[in-house]
Amino acid sequence: MSNSSTIKINFRGGIISPGDLYNTLVACTKVGIRHVSFGLRQQLLISVSVENREALLSELDLIDIVYETGNDRHPNIVSSYPAEEIFINNTWLSEGVYKDIFDGIDYQPTLKINVSDSNQSFTPMLTGNINWVAAKDAAHFWHLFIRFPKTNTIFEWNQLVYTNDVARVSKEIEQIILAHKERFSDNAEAQGETLIKLVHTDKYITKSADKTVQLPTFNLPYYEGFNRYNNNKYWMGVYRRDELFSVDFLKEVSKLCLETKIGQLCSTPWKSVVVKGIDEKDKAKWSLLLDKYHINMRHAANELNFQVEDDCSEGLALKNYLVKQLNNEDIRTFGLCIGIKTRSKSEVFSSILIKRKPLLKLFGWEFLYLYDVLCANEFNPNERTGYVFSSNNPKFLLSEQLRRSIAAFYQQLEGKQAKVEKVAAPRKETDKKTVTAYVHQCSDCLTVYDETVGEQENNIAAGVKFEALPADYCCPLCDAGKETFVKAEKSKLGLQTI
């Protein structure tokens, strides 16, 4: 929108009250705003024309909505809560723990804070300045990673912090960094040990970390559509290709949440919306709502795993161009996150980063662009960008260079697997086990579950036996329950036995 500004509203951890969202959207309607969007840090973004800006701010003031205009002095707190229950299992980190931490943060942070479960890769873990990662083997204790502002320097503290102290430690660390900017901000030589010495660690409950955190391999789950989970509940994920959500649609989402006693909905770092806890009896209502607003579901995976800067039409256009090229060549991108960066000071979570740079600058204007392709260390988006794969590419060569970088990722995976096989002790012929020649097939739609393959798209690894799947497992195609699957021989189904 020309001659416009962006109003930002933070919903801590991406948790949104349907009532607050509805009231905010009513305020938008009053000044003629028809669409809103969500940002990388799980915040609500409202683009408003200059002539309507003050009227909108007055409406937001009347309903006590806290907002920011035209800047990002108080970045939102990012959390993995939207993935809790639906993408994260077997963890001590619950909804109540997240909310205890958020309630304990009694100030408006000016540094970026991330609060993440260690057993997930849906939410970026280390894109904040103060990054908390839940300990796997120590309930209610957290690893702390400091990424010093305006640097790529990351420090991992060798102590774990108790849940009840996470908020207070965050506040003290922020105060120290801001009070000593010359030492800890925009300084590549910043020392974590020096920072920790200034923290009053004796005031908090801590214990030694037995080992450094092993961050999980990136594996983005499919985050849209209707999906069943947890005792016949459903969750709904809504993604919009243009990143714009209809105000009228979101108002009805909010009202339906209230009507069906769903106390919250969530925004994600992928600029999508998730509604959890939908009852079986209410599923039809949600389906009708999607029909009413012609909401498309089931976009291609190689579109969903892109990250683009907030409020960036150029980056979004480049994303759509590259997605089209990937689709034309039917390129697999599973396990990757592809970022697009058009601004010098922005930060994008990515395994592979497309970085735009001007070929010519004149009187403050930029003309003609070239593109670099950068890859994160071992293609792990939780690492900082590691090296330049290809530089100074014109746009017409960019998709080919992206394809080659994707191929390099899969070659690396093959290399890792080869190393594992090489160091594995050879097994005697008598030790070989017969691989199962059976699969389990859905009686309703004939979809097959093969335990030698698993269901990677649903985070079920190869080797997981059908009997070991949770009781609420359902067919990924027709949602039929686990009890509808029957055991069948591969040979009779025409399937190859490996």
mmCIF file of C-alpha atoms in Angstrom, residues 110-393:
data_model
loop_
_atom_site.group_PDB
_atom_site.id
_atom_site.type_symbol
_atom_site.label_atom_id
_atom_site.label_comp_id
_atom_site.label_asym_id
_atom_site.label_seq_id
_atom_site.Cartn_x
_atom_site.Cartn_y
_atom_site.Cartn_z
ATOM 1 C CA THR A 110 13.819 -4.461 23.623
ATOM 2 C CA LEU A 111 15.956 -7.490 22.836
ATOM 3 C CA LYS A 112 14.552 -10.508 21.013
ATOM 4 C CA ILE A 113 13.552 -13.416 23.267
ATOM 5 C CA ASN A 114 12.873 -16.941 21.988
ATOM 6 C CA VAL A 115 11.348 -19.681 24.142
ATOM 7 C CA SER A 116 11.567 -23.095 22.487
ATOM 8 C CA ASP A 117 11.119 -26.764 23.134
ATOM 9 C CA SER A 118 14.275 -28.664 22.202
ATOM 10 C CA ASN A 119 12.207 -31.449 20.656
ATOM 11 C CA GLN A 120 11.027 -29.521 17.588
ATOM 12 C CA SER A 121 12.186 -27.577 14.542
ATOM 13 C CA PHE A 122 8.918 -25.811 13.695
ATOM 14 C CA THR A 123 9.952 -22.635 15.519
ATOM 15 C CA PRO A 124 13.388 -21.035 15.100
ATOM 16 C CA MET A 125 15.422 -21.545 18.259
ATOM 17 C CA LEU A 126 18.321 -19.113 17.984
ATOM 18 C CA THR A 127 16.971 -16.129 16.048
ATOM 19 C CA GLY A 128 16.584 -14.176 19.288
ATOM 20 C CA ASN A 129 19.183 -12.398 21.368
ATOM 21 C CA ILE A 130 18.137 -14.272 24.517
ATOM 22 C CA ASN A 131 17.256 -17.821 23.508
ATOM 23 C CA TRP A 132 15.797 -20.329 25.963
ATOM 24 C CA VAL A 133 15.777 -24.003 24.939
ATOM 25 C CA ALA A 134 14.042 -26.512 27.210
ATOM 26 C CA ALA A 135 16.370 -29.182 28.623
ATOM 27 C CA LYS A 136 15.436 -32.654 27.416
ATOM 28 C CA ASP A 137 16.391 -34.596 30.539
ATOM 29 C CA ALA A 138 15.814 -31.997 33.262
ATOM 30 C CA ALA A 139 12.191 -30.965 33.696
ATOM 31 C CA HIS A 140 11.658 -27.244 34.318
ATOM 32 C CA PHE A 141 15.242 -26.328 33.430
ATOM 33 C CA TRP A 142 16.400 -24.352 30.417
ATOM 34 C CA HIS A 143 19.533 -23.952 28.345
ATOM 35 C CA LEU A 144 20.483 -20.350 27.614
ATOM 36 C CA PHE A 145 21.977 -19.142 24.321
ATOM 37 C CA ILE A 146 22.966 -15.494 23.977
ATOM 38 C CA ARG A 147 23.287 -14.088 20.475
ATOM 39 C CA PHE A 148 24.777 -10.666 20.978
ATOM 40 C CA PRO A 149 22.834 -7.890 19.213
ATOM 41 C CA LYS A 150 23.982 -7.028 15.677
ATOM 42 C CA THR A 151 26.455 -9.937 15.619
ATOM 43 C CA ASN A 152 26.558 -13.605 14.685
ATOM 44 C CA THR A 153 28.312 -14.402 17.960
ATOM 45 C CA ILE A 154 26.481 -17.061 19.997
ATOM 46 C CA PHE A 155 27.349 -18.037 23.559
ATOM 47 C CA GLU A 156 25.909 -21.128 25.271
ATOM 48 C CA TRP A 157 25.950 -20.903 29.061
ATOM 49 C CA ASN A 158 27.104 -24.035 30.860
ATOM 50 C CA GLN A 159 24.333 -23.693 33.459
ATOM 51 C CA LEU A 160 20.631 -24.577 33.303
ATOM 52 C CA VAL A 161 18.087 -22.062 34.635
ATOM 53 C CA TYR A 162 14.904 -23.016 36.494
ATOM 54 C CA THR A 163 11.589 -22.111 34.825
ATOM 55 C CA ASN A 164 10.540 -19.657 37.528
ATOM 56 C CA ASP A 165 13.726 -17.640 36.960
ATOM 57 C CA VAL A 166 13.682 -17.476 33.151
ATOM 58 C CA ALA A 167 11.839 -14.136 33.067
ATOM 59 C CA ARG A 168 14.042 -12.497 35.718
ATOM 60 C CA VAL A 169 17.283 -13.708 34.141
ATOM 61 C CA SER A 170 16.098 -12.393 30.763
ATOM 62 C CA LYS A 171 15.387 -8.991 32.274
ATOM 63 C CA GLU A 172 18.764 -8.733 33.993
ATOM 64 C CA ILE A 173 20.683 -9.837 30.896
ATOM 65 C CA GLU A 174 18.872 -7.257 28.790
ATOM 66 C CA GLN A 175 19.656 -4.523 31.308
ATOM 67 C CA ILE A 176 23.353 -5.469 31.321
ATOM 68 C CA ILE A 177 23.639 -5.590 27.519
ATOM 69 C CA LEU A 178 21.910 -2.236 27.107
ATOM 70 C CA ALA A 179 24.040 -0.670 29.839
ATOM 71 C CA HIS A 180 27.261 -1.896 28.180
ATOM 72 C CA LYS A 181 26.474 -1.615 24.485
ATOM 73 C CA GLU A 182 30.092 -1.011 23.557
ATOM 74 C CA ARG A 183 30.993 -4.435 24.952
ATOM 75 C CA PHE A 184 27.998 -6.546 24.028
ATOM 76 C CA SER A 185 26.237 -4.952 21.046
ATOM 77 C CA ASP A 186 27.557 -4.688 17.491
ATOM 78 C CA ASN A 187 30.829 -6.136 18.757
ATOM 79 C CA ALA A 188 32.055 -9.349 17.134
ATOM 80 C CA GLU A 189 34.467 -9.803 20.062
ATOM 81 C CA ALA A 190 31.704 -9.881 22.681
ATOM 82 C CA GLN A 191 32.448 -12.463 25.385
ATOM 83 C CA GLY A 192 29.694 -14.531 26.965
ATOM 84 C CA GLU A 193 31.771 -15.318 30.036
ATOM 85 C CA THR A 194 32.210 -11.606 30.648
ATOM 86 C CA LEU A 195 28.474 -11.044 30.410
ATOM 87 C CA ILE A 196 27.632 -13.879 32.807
ATOM 88 C CA LYS A 197 30.051 -12.515 35.417
ATOM 89 C CA LEU A 198 27.865 -9.401 35.579
ATOM 90 C CA VAL A 199 24.697 -11.421 36.190
ATOM 91 C CA HIS A 200 23.696 -11.989 39.829
ATOM 92 C CA THR A 201 23.601 -15.740 39.351
ATOM 93 C CA ASP A 202 23.378 -16.354 43.090
ATOM 94 C CA LYS A 203 19.802 -14.999 43.020
ATOM 95 C CA TYR A 204 18.567 -17.735 40.705
ATOM 96 C CA ILE A 205 18.110 -21.500 40.773
ATOM 97 C CA THR A 206 20.600 -23.035 38.368
ATOM 98 C CA LYS A 207 22.475 -26.278 37.887
ATOM 99 C CA SER A 208 25.305 -27.423 35.673
ATOM 100 C CA ALA A 209 24.469 -28.598 32.173
ATOM 101 C CA ASP A 210 25.842 -32.092 31.653
ATOM 102 C CA LYS A 211 26.428 -31.466 27.960
ATOM 103 C CA THR A 212 25.880 -28.916 25.226
ATOM 104 C CA VAL A 213 22.555 -28.866 23.418
ATOM 105 C CA GLN A 214 22.224 -31.009 20.330
ATOM 106 C CA LEU A 215 19.782 -29.015 18.238
ATOM 107 C CA PRO A 216 17.411 -31.207 16.214
ATOM 108 C CA THR A 217 17.756 -31.731 12.504
ATOM 109 C CA PHE A 218 15.484 -29.303 10.694
ATOM 110 C CA ASN A 219 12.278 -30.977 9.558
ATOM 111 C CA LEU A 220 9.390 -28.627 8.874
ATOM 112 C CA PRO A 221 6.032 -30.331 9.463
ATOM 113 C CA TYR A 222 3.151 -29.694 7.096
ATOM 114 C CA TYR A 223 1.452 -26.849 8.913
ATOM 115 C CA GLU A 224 -1.834 -26.247 7.105
ATOM 116 C CA GLY A 225 -5.130 -28.023 6.588
ATOM 117 C CA PHE A 226 -7.388 -30.012 8.925
ATOM 118 C CA ASN A 227 -5.533 -32.593 10.973
ATOM 119 C CA ARG A 228 -6.618 -34.933 13.743
ATOM 120 C CA TYR A 229 -4.638 -35.338 16.956
ATOM 121 C CA ASN A 230 -4.942 -36.180 20.633
ATOM 122 C CA ASN A 231 -8.174 -38.082 21.281
ATOM 123 C CA ASN A 232 -10.230 -37.040 18.297
ATOM 124 C CA LYS A 233 -9.403 -33.344 18.493
ATOM 125 C CA TYR A 234 -8.535 -31.423 15.330
ATOM 126 C CA TRP A 235 -6.203 -28.584 14.583
ATOM 127 C CA MET A 236 -6.522 -26.263 11.609
ATOM 128 C CA GLY A 237 -3.650 -24.440 9.936
ATOM 129 C CA VAL A 238 -4.287 -21.612 7.477
ATOM 130 C CA TYR A 239 -1.591 -20.307 5.126
ATOM 131 C CA ARG A 240 -2.085 -17.523 2.584
ATOM 132 C CA ARG A 241 0.124 -17.301 -0.463
ATOM 133 C CA ASP A 242 0.071 -13.484 -0.496
ATOM 134 C CA GLU A 243 0.415 -13.378 3.337
ATOM 135 C CA LEU A 244 -2.846 -11.410 3.529
ATOM 136 C CA PHE A 245 -5.689 -12.570 5.766
ATOM 137 C CA SER A 246 -9.155 -11.174 5.210
ATOM 138 C CA VAL A 247 -10.307 -9.136 8.203
ATOM 139 C CA ASP A 248 -13.825 -10.514 7.791
ATOM 140 C CA PHE A 249 -12.504 -14.099 7.727
ATOM 141 C CA LEU A 250 -10.433 -13.614 10.889
ATOM 142 C CA LYS A 251 -13.379 -11.983 12.654
ATOM 143 C CA GLU A 252 -15.452 -15.073 11.971
ATOM 144 C CA VAL A 253 -12.577 -17.289 13.092
ATOM 145 C CA SER A 254 -12.486 -15.348 16.365
ATOM 146 C CA LYS A 255 -16.254 -15.606 16.844
ATOM 147 C CA LEU A 256 -16.272 -19.324 16.091
ATOM 148 C CA CYS A 257 -13.474 -19.857 18.620
ATOM 149 C CA LEU A 258 -15.571 -18.109 21.248
ATOM 150 C CA GLU A 259 -18.723 -19.976 20.230
ATOM 151 C CA THR A 260 -17.005 -23.385 20.437
ATOM 152 C CA LYS A 261 -15.124 -22.519 23.642
ATOM 153 C CA ILE A 262 -11.643 -22.400 22.110
ATOM 154 C CA GLY A 263 -9.777 -19.942 24.291
ATOM 155 C CA GLN A 264 -6.931 -19.072 21.953
ATOM 156 C CA LEU A 265 -5.513 -19.305 18.481
ATOM 157 C CA CYS A 266 -1.890 -19.018 17.418
ATOM 158 C CA SER A 267 0.254 -17.255 14.876
ATOM 159 C CA THR A 268 3.370 -19.046 13.658
ATOM 160 C CA PRO A 269 6.815 -17.941 12.420
ATOM 161 C CA TRP A 270 5.637 -19.090 8.978
ATOM 162 C CA LYS A 271 3.088 -16.255 8.875
ATOM 163 C CA SER A 272 0.218 -18.694 9.225
ATOM 164 C CA VAL A 273 -2.564 -19.201 11.767
ATOM 165 C CA VAL A 274 -3.232 -22.340 13.817
ATOM 166 C CA VAL A 275 -6.421 -23.171 15.718
ATOM 167 C CA LYS A 276 -6.055 -26.095 18.137
ATOM 168 C CA GLY A 277 -8.628 -28.043 20.124
ATOM 169 C CA ILE A 278 -11.428 -28.264 17.551
ATOM 170 C CA ASP A 279 -13.993 -30.868 18.632
ATOM 171 C CA GLU A 280 -15.256 -33.508 16.221
ATOM 172 C CA LYS A 281 -18.795 -32.121 16.554
ATOM 173 C CA ASP A 282 -17.613 -28.651 15.465
ATOM 174 C CA LYS A 283 -15.492 -29.703 12.497
ATOM 175 C CA ALA A 284 -18.328 -29.064 10.026
ATOM 176 C CA LYS A 285 -18.630 -25.448 11.211
ATOM 177 C CA TRP A 286 -14.963 -24.823 10.511
ATOM 178 C CA SER A 287 -15.220 -26.485 7.112
ATOM 179 C CA LEU A 288 -18.146 -24.245 6.194
ATOM 180 C CA LEU A 289 -16.150 -21.183 7.249
ATOM 181 C CA LEU A 290 -13.289 -22.191 4.954
ATOM 182 C CA ASP A 291 -15.770 -22.776 2.136
ATOM 183 C CA LYS A 292 -17.400 -19.380 2.670
ATOM 184 C CA TYR A 293 -14.107 -17.527 2.233
ATOM 185 C CA HIS A 294 -12.690 -19.870 -0.439
ATOM 186 C CA ILE A 295 -9.663 -20.696 1.682
ATOM 187 C CA ASN A 296 -7.334 -22.966 -0.272
ATOM 188 C CA MET A 297 -5.583 -25.749 1.640
ATOM 189 C CA ARG A 298 -2.760 -28.150 0.884
ATOM 190 C CA HIS A 299 -0.225 -25.938 -0.838
ATOM 191 C CA ALA A 300 2.942 -27.581 -2.097
ATOM 192 C CA ALA A 301 5.576 -28.231 0.560
ATOM 193 C CA ASN A 302 8.236 -26.410 -1.460
ATOM 194 C CA GLU A 303 6.120 -23.267 -1.098
ATOM 195 C CA LEU A 304 5.444 -23.584 2.615
ATOM 196 C CA ASN A 305 9.103 -23.783 3.613
ATOM 197 C CA PHE A 306 10.059 -20.302 2.397
ATOM 198 C CA GLN A 307 10.725 -17.399 4.762
ATOM 199 C CA VAL A 308 10.354 -13.828 3.498
ATOM 200 C CA GLU A 309 10.903 -10.557 5.362
ATOM 201 C CA ASP A 310 7.832 -8.843 6.807
ATOM 202 C CA ASP A 311 6.051 -6.289 4.636
ATOM 203 C CA CYS A 312 8.225 -7.083 1.647
ATOM 204 C CA SER A 313 6.419 -7.192 -1.683
ATOM 205 C CA GLU A 314 9.700 -7.576 -3.627
ATOM 206 C CA GLY A 315 10.734 -10.568 -1.546
ATOM 207 C CA LEU A 316 7.278 -12.123 -1.872
ATOM 208 C CA ALA A 317 7.357 -11.690 -5.649
ATOM 209 C CA LEU A 318 10.789 -13.341 -5.798
ATOM 210 C CA LYS A 319 9.524 -16.204 -3.635
ATOM 211 C CA ASN A 320 6.581 -16.800 -5.974
ATOM 212 C CA TYR A 321 8.927 -16.739 -8.967
ATOM 213 C CA LEU A 322 11.260 -19.307 -7.392
ATOM 214 C CA VAL A 323 8.397 -21.527 -6.213
ATOM 215 C CA LYS A 324 7.101 -21.600 -9.778
ATOM 216 C CA GLN A 325 10.524 -22.649 -11.043
ATOM 217 C CA LEU A 326 10.812 -25.367 -8.387
ATOM 218 C CA ASN A 327 7.358 -26.659 -9.280
ATOM 219 C CA ASN A 328 8.120 -26.634 -13.001
ATOM 220 C CA GLU A 329 11.144 -28.835 -12.385
ATOM 221 C CA ASP A 330 9.375 -30.861 -9.657
ATOM 222 C CA ILE A 331 12.206 -30.211 -7.186
ATOM 223 C CA ARG A 332 12.088 -31.780 -3.722
ATOM 224 C CA THR A 333 12.922 -29.410 -0.842
ATOM 225 C CA PHE A 334 12.044 -31.587 2.166
ATOM 226 C CA GLY A 335 14.316 -30.824 5.112
ATOM 227 C CA LEU A 336 15.186 -27.326 3.917
ATOM 228 C CA CYS A 337 14.106 -23.799 4.750
ATOM 229 C CA ILE A 338 14.720 -21.241 1.995
ATOM 230 C CA GLY A 339 14.961 -17.587 2.994
ATOM 231 C CA ILE A 340 14.843 -14.403 0.927
ATOM 232 C CA LYS A 341 16.656 -11.281 2.125
ATOM 233 C CA THR A 342 16.267 -7.940 0.348
ATOM 234 C CA ARG A 343 17.209 -5.584 3.199
ATOM 235 C CA SER A 344 20.668 -5.187 4.666
ATOM 236 C CA LYS A 345 19.616 -5.301 8.337
ATOM 237 C CA SER A 346 16.881 -7.907 8.246
ATOM 238 C CA GLU A 347 17.192 -11.446 9.548
ATOM 239 C CA VAL A 348 15.637 -14.502 7.934
ATOM 240 C CA PHE A 349 15.610 -18.074 9.241
ATOM 241 C CA SER A 350 17.014 -20.277 6.496
ATOM 242 C CA SER A 351 19.038 -23.302 5.441
ATOM 243 C CA ILE A 352 19.615 -21.633 2.077
ATOM 244 C CA LEU A 353 19.443 -17.849 1.844
ATOM 245 C CA ILE A 354 18.798 -15.840 -1.325
ATOM 246 C CA LYS A 355 20.347 -12.424 -0.732
ATOM 247 C CA ARG A 356 19.520 -9.571 -3.076
ATOM 248 C CA LYS A 357 22.022 -6.752 -3.632
ATOM 249 C CA PRO A 358 21.878 -3.690 -5.906
ATOM 250 C CA LEU A 359 24.225 -3.473 -8.850
ATOM 251 C CA LEU A 360 23.882 0.293 -8.969
ATOM 252 C CA LYS A 361 23.000 2.977 -6.414
ATOM 253 C CA LEU A 362 22.245 6.526 -7.471
ATOM 254 C CA PHE A 363 20.885 9.381 -5.327
ATOM 255 C CA GLY A 364 19.532 6.887 -2.790
ATOM 256 C CA TRP A 365 17.807 4.774 -5.450
ATOM 257 C CA GLU A 366 18.788 1.210 -6.290
ATOM 258 C CA PHE A 367 18.939 -0.093 -9.849
ATOM 259 C CA LEU A 368 19.405 -3.604 -11.156
ATOM 260 C CA TYR A 369 19.935 -6.471 -8.754
ATOM 261 C CA LEU A 370 22.200 -9.474 -8.450
ATOM 262 C CA TYR A 371 21.690 -12.363 -6.045
ATOM 263 C CA ASP A 372 23.933 -14.410 -3.790
ATOM 264 C CA VAL A 373 23.034 -17.910 -2.645
ATOM 265 C CA LEU A 374 24.307 -18.629 0.880
ATOM 266 C CA CYS A 375 24.124 -21.866 2.840
ATOM 267 C CA ALA A 376 23.972 -22.317 6.611
ATOM 268 C CA ASN A 377 26.510 -24.529 8.293
ATOM 269 C CA GLU A 378 25.468 -28.101 7.409
ATOM 270 C CA PHE A 379 22.240 -26.542 6.086
ATOM 271 C CA ASN A 380 20.956 -26.191 9.667
ATOM 272 C CA PRO A 381 18.848 -22.987 9.812
ATOM 273 C CA ASN A 382 19.496 -22.696 13.545
ATOM 274 C CA GLU A 383 23.132 -22.003 12.653
ATOM 275 C CA ARG A 384 24.306 -18.704 11.257
ATOM 276 C CA THR A 385 24.787 -18.588 7.476
ATOM 277 C CA GLY A 386 27.995 -20.501 6.837
ATOM 278 C CA TYR A 387 29.295 -19.847 3.331
ATOM 279 C CA VAL A 388 28.552 -18.377 -0.075
ATOM 280 C CA PHE A 389 27.442 -21.093 -2.481
ATOM 281 C CA SER A 390 27.102 -18.838 -5.530
ATOM 282 C CA SER A 391 27.449 -15.085 -5.942
ATOM 283 C CA ASN A 392 26.479 -12.302 -8.319
ATOM 284 C CA ASN A 393 23.737 -14.200 -10.120
#
